[in-house]
Short mmCIF file of C-alpha atoms in Angstrom, two decimals:
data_model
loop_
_atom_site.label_atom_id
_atom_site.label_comp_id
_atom_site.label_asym_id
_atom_site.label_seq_id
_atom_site.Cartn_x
_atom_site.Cartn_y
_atom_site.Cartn_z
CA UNK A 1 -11.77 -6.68 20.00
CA UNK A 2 -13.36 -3.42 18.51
CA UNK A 3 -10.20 -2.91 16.24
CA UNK A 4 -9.97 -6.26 15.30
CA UNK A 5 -13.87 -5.88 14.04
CA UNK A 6 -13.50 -2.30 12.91
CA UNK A 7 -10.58 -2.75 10.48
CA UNK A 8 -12.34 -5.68 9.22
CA UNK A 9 -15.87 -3.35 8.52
CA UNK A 10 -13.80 -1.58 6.90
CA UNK A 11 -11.99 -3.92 4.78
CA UNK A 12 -15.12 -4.87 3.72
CA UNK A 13 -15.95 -1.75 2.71
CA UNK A 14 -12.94 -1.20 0.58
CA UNK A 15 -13.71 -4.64 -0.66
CA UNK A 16 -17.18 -3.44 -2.26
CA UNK A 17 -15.91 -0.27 -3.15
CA UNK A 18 -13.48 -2.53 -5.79
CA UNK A 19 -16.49 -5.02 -6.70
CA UNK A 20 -18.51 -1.78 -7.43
CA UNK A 21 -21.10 -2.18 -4.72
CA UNK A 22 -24.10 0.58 -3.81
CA UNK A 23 -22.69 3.86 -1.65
CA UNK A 24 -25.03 2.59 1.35
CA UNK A 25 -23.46 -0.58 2.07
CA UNK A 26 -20.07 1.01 1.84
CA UNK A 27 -20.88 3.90 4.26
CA UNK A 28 -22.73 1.20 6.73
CA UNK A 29 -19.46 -0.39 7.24
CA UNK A 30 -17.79 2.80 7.55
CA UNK A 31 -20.20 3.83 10.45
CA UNK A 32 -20.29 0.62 11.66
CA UNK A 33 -16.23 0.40 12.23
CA UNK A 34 -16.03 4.37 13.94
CA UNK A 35 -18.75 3.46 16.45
CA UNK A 36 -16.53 0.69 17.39
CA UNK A 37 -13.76 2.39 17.26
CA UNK A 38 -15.10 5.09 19.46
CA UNK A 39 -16.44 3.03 22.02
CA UNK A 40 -15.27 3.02 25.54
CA UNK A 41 -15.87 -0.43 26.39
CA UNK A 42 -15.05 -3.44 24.43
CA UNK A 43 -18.01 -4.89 22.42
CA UNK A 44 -17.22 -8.91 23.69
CA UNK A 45 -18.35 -7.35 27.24
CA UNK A 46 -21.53 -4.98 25.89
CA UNK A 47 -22.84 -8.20 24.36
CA UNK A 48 -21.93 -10.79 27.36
CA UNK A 49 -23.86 -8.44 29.55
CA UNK A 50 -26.86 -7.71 26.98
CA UNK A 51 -26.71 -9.73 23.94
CA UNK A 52 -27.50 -8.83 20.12
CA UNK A 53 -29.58 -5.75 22.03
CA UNK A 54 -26.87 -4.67 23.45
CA UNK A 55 -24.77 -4.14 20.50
CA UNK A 56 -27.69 -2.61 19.07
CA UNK A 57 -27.80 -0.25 21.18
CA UNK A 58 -24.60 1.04 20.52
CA UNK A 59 -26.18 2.67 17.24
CA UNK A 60 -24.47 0.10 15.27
CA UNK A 61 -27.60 -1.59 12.38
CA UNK A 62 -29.04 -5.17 12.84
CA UNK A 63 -26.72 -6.68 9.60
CA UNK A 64 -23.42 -5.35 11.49
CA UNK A 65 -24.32 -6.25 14.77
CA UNK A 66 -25.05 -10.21 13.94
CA UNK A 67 -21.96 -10.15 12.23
CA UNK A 68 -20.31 -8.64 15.53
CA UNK A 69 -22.02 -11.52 17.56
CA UNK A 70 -20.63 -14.07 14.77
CA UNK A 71 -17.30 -12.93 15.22
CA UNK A 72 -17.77 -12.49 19.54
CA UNK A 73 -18.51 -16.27 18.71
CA UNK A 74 -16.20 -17.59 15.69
CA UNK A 75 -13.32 -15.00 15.38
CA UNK A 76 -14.41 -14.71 11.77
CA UNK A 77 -17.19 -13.78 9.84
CA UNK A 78 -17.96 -15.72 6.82
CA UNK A 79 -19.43 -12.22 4.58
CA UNK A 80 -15.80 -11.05 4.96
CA UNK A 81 -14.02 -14.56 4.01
CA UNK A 82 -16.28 -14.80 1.12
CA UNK A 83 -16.02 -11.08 -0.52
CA UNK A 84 -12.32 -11.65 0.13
CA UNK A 85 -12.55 -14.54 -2.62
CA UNK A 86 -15.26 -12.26 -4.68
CA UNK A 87 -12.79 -9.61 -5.00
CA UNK A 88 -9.59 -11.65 -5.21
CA UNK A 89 -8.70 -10.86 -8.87
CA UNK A 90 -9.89 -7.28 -8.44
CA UNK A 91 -7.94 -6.75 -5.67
CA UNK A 92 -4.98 -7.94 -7.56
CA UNK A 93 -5.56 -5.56 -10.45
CA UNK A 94 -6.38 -2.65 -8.16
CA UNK A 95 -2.94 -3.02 -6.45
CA UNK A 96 -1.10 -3.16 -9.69
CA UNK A 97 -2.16 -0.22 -10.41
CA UNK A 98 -1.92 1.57 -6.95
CA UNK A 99 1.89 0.49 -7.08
CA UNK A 100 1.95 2.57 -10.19
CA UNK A 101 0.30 5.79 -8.33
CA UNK A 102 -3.44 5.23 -9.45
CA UNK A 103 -6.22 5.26 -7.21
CA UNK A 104 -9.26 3.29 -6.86
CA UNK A 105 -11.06 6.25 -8.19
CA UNK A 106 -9.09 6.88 -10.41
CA UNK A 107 -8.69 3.96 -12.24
CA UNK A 108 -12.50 3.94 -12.01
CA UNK A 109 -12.84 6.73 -13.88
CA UNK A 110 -10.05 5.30 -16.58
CA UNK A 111 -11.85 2.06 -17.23
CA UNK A 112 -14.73 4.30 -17.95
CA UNK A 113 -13.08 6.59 -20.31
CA UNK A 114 -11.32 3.27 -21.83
CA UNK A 115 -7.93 4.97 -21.36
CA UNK A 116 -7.51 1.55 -19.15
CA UNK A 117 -8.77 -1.89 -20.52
CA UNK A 118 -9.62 -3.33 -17.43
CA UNK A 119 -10.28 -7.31 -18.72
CA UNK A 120 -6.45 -6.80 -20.27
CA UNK A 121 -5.46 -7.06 -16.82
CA UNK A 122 -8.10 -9.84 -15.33
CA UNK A 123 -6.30 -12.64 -16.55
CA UNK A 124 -2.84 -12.17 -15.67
CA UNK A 125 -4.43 -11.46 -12.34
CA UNK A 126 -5.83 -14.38 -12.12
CA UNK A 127 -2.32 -16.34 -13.37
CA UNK A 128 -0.62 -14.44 -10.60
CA UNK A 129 -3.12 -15.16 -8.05
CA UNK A 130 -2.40 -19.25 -8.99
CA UNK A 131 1.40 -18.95 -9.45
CA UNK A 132 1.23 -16.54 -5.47
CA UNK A 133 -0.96 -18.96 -4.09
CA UNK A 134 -3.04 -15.73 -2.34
CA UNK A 135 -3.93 -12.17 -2.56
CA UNK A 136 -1.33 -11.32 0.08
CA UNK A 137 1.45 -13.20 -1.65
CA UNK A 138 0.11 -11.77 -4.83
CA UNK A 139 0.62 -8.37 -3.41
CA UNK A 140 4.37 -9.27 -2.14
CA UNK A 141 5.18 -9.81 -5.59
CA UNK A 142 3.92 -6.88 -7.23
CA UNK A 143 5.15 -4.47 -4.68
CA UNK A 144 8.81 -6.13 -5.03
CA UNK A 145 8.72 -5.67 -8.79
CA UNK A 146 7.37 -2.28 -8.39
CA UNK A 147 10.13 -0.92 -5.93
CA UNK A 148 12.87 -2.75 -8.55
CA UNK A 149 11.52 -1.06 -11.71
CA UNK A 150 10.45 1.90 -10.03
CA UNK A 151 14.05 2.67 -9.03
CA UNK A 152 15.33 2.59 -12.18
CA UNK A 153 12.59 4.25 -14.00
CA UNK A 154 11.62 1.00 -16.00
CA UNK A 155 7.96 0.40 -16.69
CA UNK A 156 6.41 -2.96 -15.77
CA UNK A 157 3.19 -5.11 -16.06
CA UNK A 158 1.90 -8.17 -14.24
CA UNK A 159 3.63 -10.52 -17.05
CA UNK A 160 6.54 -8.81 -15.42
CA UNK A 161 6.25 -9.95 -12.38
CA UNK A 162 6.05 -13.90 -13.76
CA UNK A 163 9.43 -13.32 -15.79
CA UNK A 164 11.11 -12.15 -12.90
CA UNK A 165 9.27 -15.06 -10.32
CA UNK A 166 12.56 -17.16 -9.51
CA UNK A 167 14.43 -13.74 -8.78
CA UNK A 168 11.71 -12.22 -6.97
CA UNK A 169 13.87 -12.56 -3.51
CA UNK A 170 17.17 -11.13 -4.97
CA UNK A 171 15.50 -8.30 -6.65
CA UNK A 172 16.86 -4.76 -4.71
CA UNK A 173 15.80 -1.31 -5.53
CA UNK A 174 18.44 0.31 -6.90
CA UNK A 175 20.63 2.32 -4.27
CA UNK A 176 20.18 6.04 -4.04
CA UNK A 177 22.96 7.69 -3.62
CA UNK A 178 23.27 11.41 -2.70
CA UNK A 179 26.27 13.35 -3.28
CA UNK A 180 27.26 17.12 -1.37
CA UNK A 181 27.09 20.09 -2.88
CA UNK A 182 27.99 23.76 -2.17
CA UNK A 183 25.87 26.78 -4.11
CA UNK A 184 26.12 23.67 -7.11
CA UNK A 185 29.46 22.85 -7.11
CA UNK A 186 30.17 19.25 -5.94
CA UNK A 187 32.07 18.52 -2.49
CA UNK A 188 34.45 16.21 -1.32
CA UNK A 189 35.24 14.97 2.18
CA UNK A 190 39.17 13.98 3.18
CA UNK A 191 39.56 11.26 5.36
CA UNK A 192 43.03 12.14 6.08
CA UNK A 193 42.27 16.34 6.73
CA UNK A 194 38.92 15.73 8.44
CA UNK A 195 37.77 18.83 6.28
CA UNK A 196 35.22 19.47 3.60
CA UNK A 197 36.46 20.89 0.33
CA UNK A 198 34.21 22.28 -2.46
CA UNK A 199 35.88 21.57 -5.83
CA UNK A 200 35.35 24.34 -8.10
CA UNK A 201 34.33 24.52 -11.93
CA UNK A 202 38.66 24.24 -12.90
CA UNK A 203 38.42 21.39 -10.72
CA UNK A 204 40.54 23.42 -7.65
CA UNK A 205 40.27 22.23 -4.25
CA UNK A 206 38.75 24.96 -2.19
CA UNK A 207 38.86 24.48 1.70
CA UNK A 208 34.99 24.57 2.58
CA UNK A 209 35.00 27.23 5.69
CA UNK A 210 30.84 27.42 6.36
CA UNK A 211 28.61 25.06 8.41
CA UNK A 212 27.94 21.14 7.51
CA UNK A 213 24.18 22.38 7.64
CA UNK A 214 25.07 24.71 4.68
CA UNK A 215 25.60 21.42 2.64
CA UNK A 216 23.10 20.33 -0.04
CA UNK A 217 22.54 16.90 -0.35
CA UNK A 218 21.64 15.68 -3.98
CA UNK A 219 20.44 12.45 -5.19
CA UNK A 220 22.41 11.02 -8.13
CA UNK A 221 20.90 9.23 -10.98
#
C-alpha cells in the first residue's frame, strides 16, 4: 500500500504544481510520498497496530496522515478525486504541450512572457475533454496525434486532434526506415550471394570485404 499512496502524494503534487499552488504544499506531498516509499513496513499495518499516531510517527504531517487513514479505510481519498477534476482542463493543456517537448516550467515561464496564450488553448481543452469523455482518454488522443504528426514533421493543435477523431485508431507513425551505409556510400544486401556489396558513386557493385559491425545504419526521410 505505500506505493499505491505515494504515487498518489505525488500526483497530487504535480496536480498543484499545474493549478499554480504555494511551494509548501507541493514539497509536503513530496516528503510525504519518500517517507512512504522508504518505509520498511507497510503503513495499513503501522496504523492497525497504532492508529493516526502511528502514522504520525513515521514523520509524515497531520494533513497527510488523515488522508493515509482515509485511504487505509476507503481506497481513495476524496482531496485527490477532487483536484483531479480542478485540474482537468489544465492537465489537458499541459500535456499538449509536453507532447510537443515543453515542460511544465517551461510553459510557465511562456505564458508569462505571452510567447504562449494560455486561454487560446482552455477551450479546446475543454471540447476535447467532452468529446474523450476523461483526462486519460483525453491524453490517448493527443499522444496518438502527436506520434502521427510528429513522424512526419507536421505541426498540430488540439483542433487537430477533433478533425482526425474518427481516424484516431488507424492513425500510424510513419515507418522509419534505415538504410546501410559504408564510409557514405549506400549498401546493398543479395539474397541470392549472401554477401554485402557497397555500391560506389558510378553506381559499381563493390564486394563489401569488412565486418557487418563496420556498417552504418541511417534513417531515411
Amino acid at each position: 500500500m505505500n506505493k499505491e499512496i505515494a504515487k498518489i502524494f505525488n500526483d497530487m503534487a504535480v496536480l498543484l504544481e499545474i493549478k499554480g499552488d504555494s511551494a509548501f504544499r507541493i514539497s509536503a506531498y513530496r516528503k510525504s510520498a519518500r517517507t512512504l516509499e522508504n518505509l520498511p513496513t507497510d503503513i495499513s499495518e503501522i496504523y492497525k497496530e497504532k492508529g493516526l499516531k502511528g502514522i504520525k510517527q513515521t514523520g509524515i504531517g497531520e494533513k497527510n496522515a488523515k488522508k493515509i487513514e482515509e485511504y487505509i479505510k476507503k481506497q481513495k481519498i476524496k482531496s485527490f478525486d477532487q483536484l483531479q477534476d480542478e485540474t482537468a482542463i489544465r492537465q489537458i493543456v499541459t500535456y499538449f504541450f509536453e507532447s510537443k517537448g515543453l515542460s511544465l516550467q517551461e510553459l510557465k515561464e511562456n505564458a508569462k512572457k505571452r510567447k504562449i496564450i494560455y486561454s487560446r488553448f482552455t477551450k479546446p481543452a475543454k471540447e476535447l475533454l467532452d468529446l474523450a469523455g476523461s483526462i486519460e482518454a483525453s491524453k490517448e488522443a493527443i499522444n496518438k496525434v502527436a506520434l502521427w504528426a510528429n513522424s512526419r514533421k507536421l505541426d498540430y493543435t488540439i483542433e487537430t486532434i477533433f478533425k482526425k477523431w474518427l481516424e484516431l485508431d488507424r492513425l500510424k507513425p510513419k515507418d522509419i526506415v534505415k538504410k546501410p551505409f559504408y564510409k557514405g556510400d549506400p549498401m546493398i544486401f543479395s539474397e541470392v550471394k549472401k554477401k554485402w556489396y557497397v555500391i560506389s558513386k558510378y553506381g559499381e557493385w563493390l564486394l563489401y570485404a569488412g565486418k557487418e559491425s563496420e556498417i552504418e545504419w541511417k534513417i531515411i526521410e
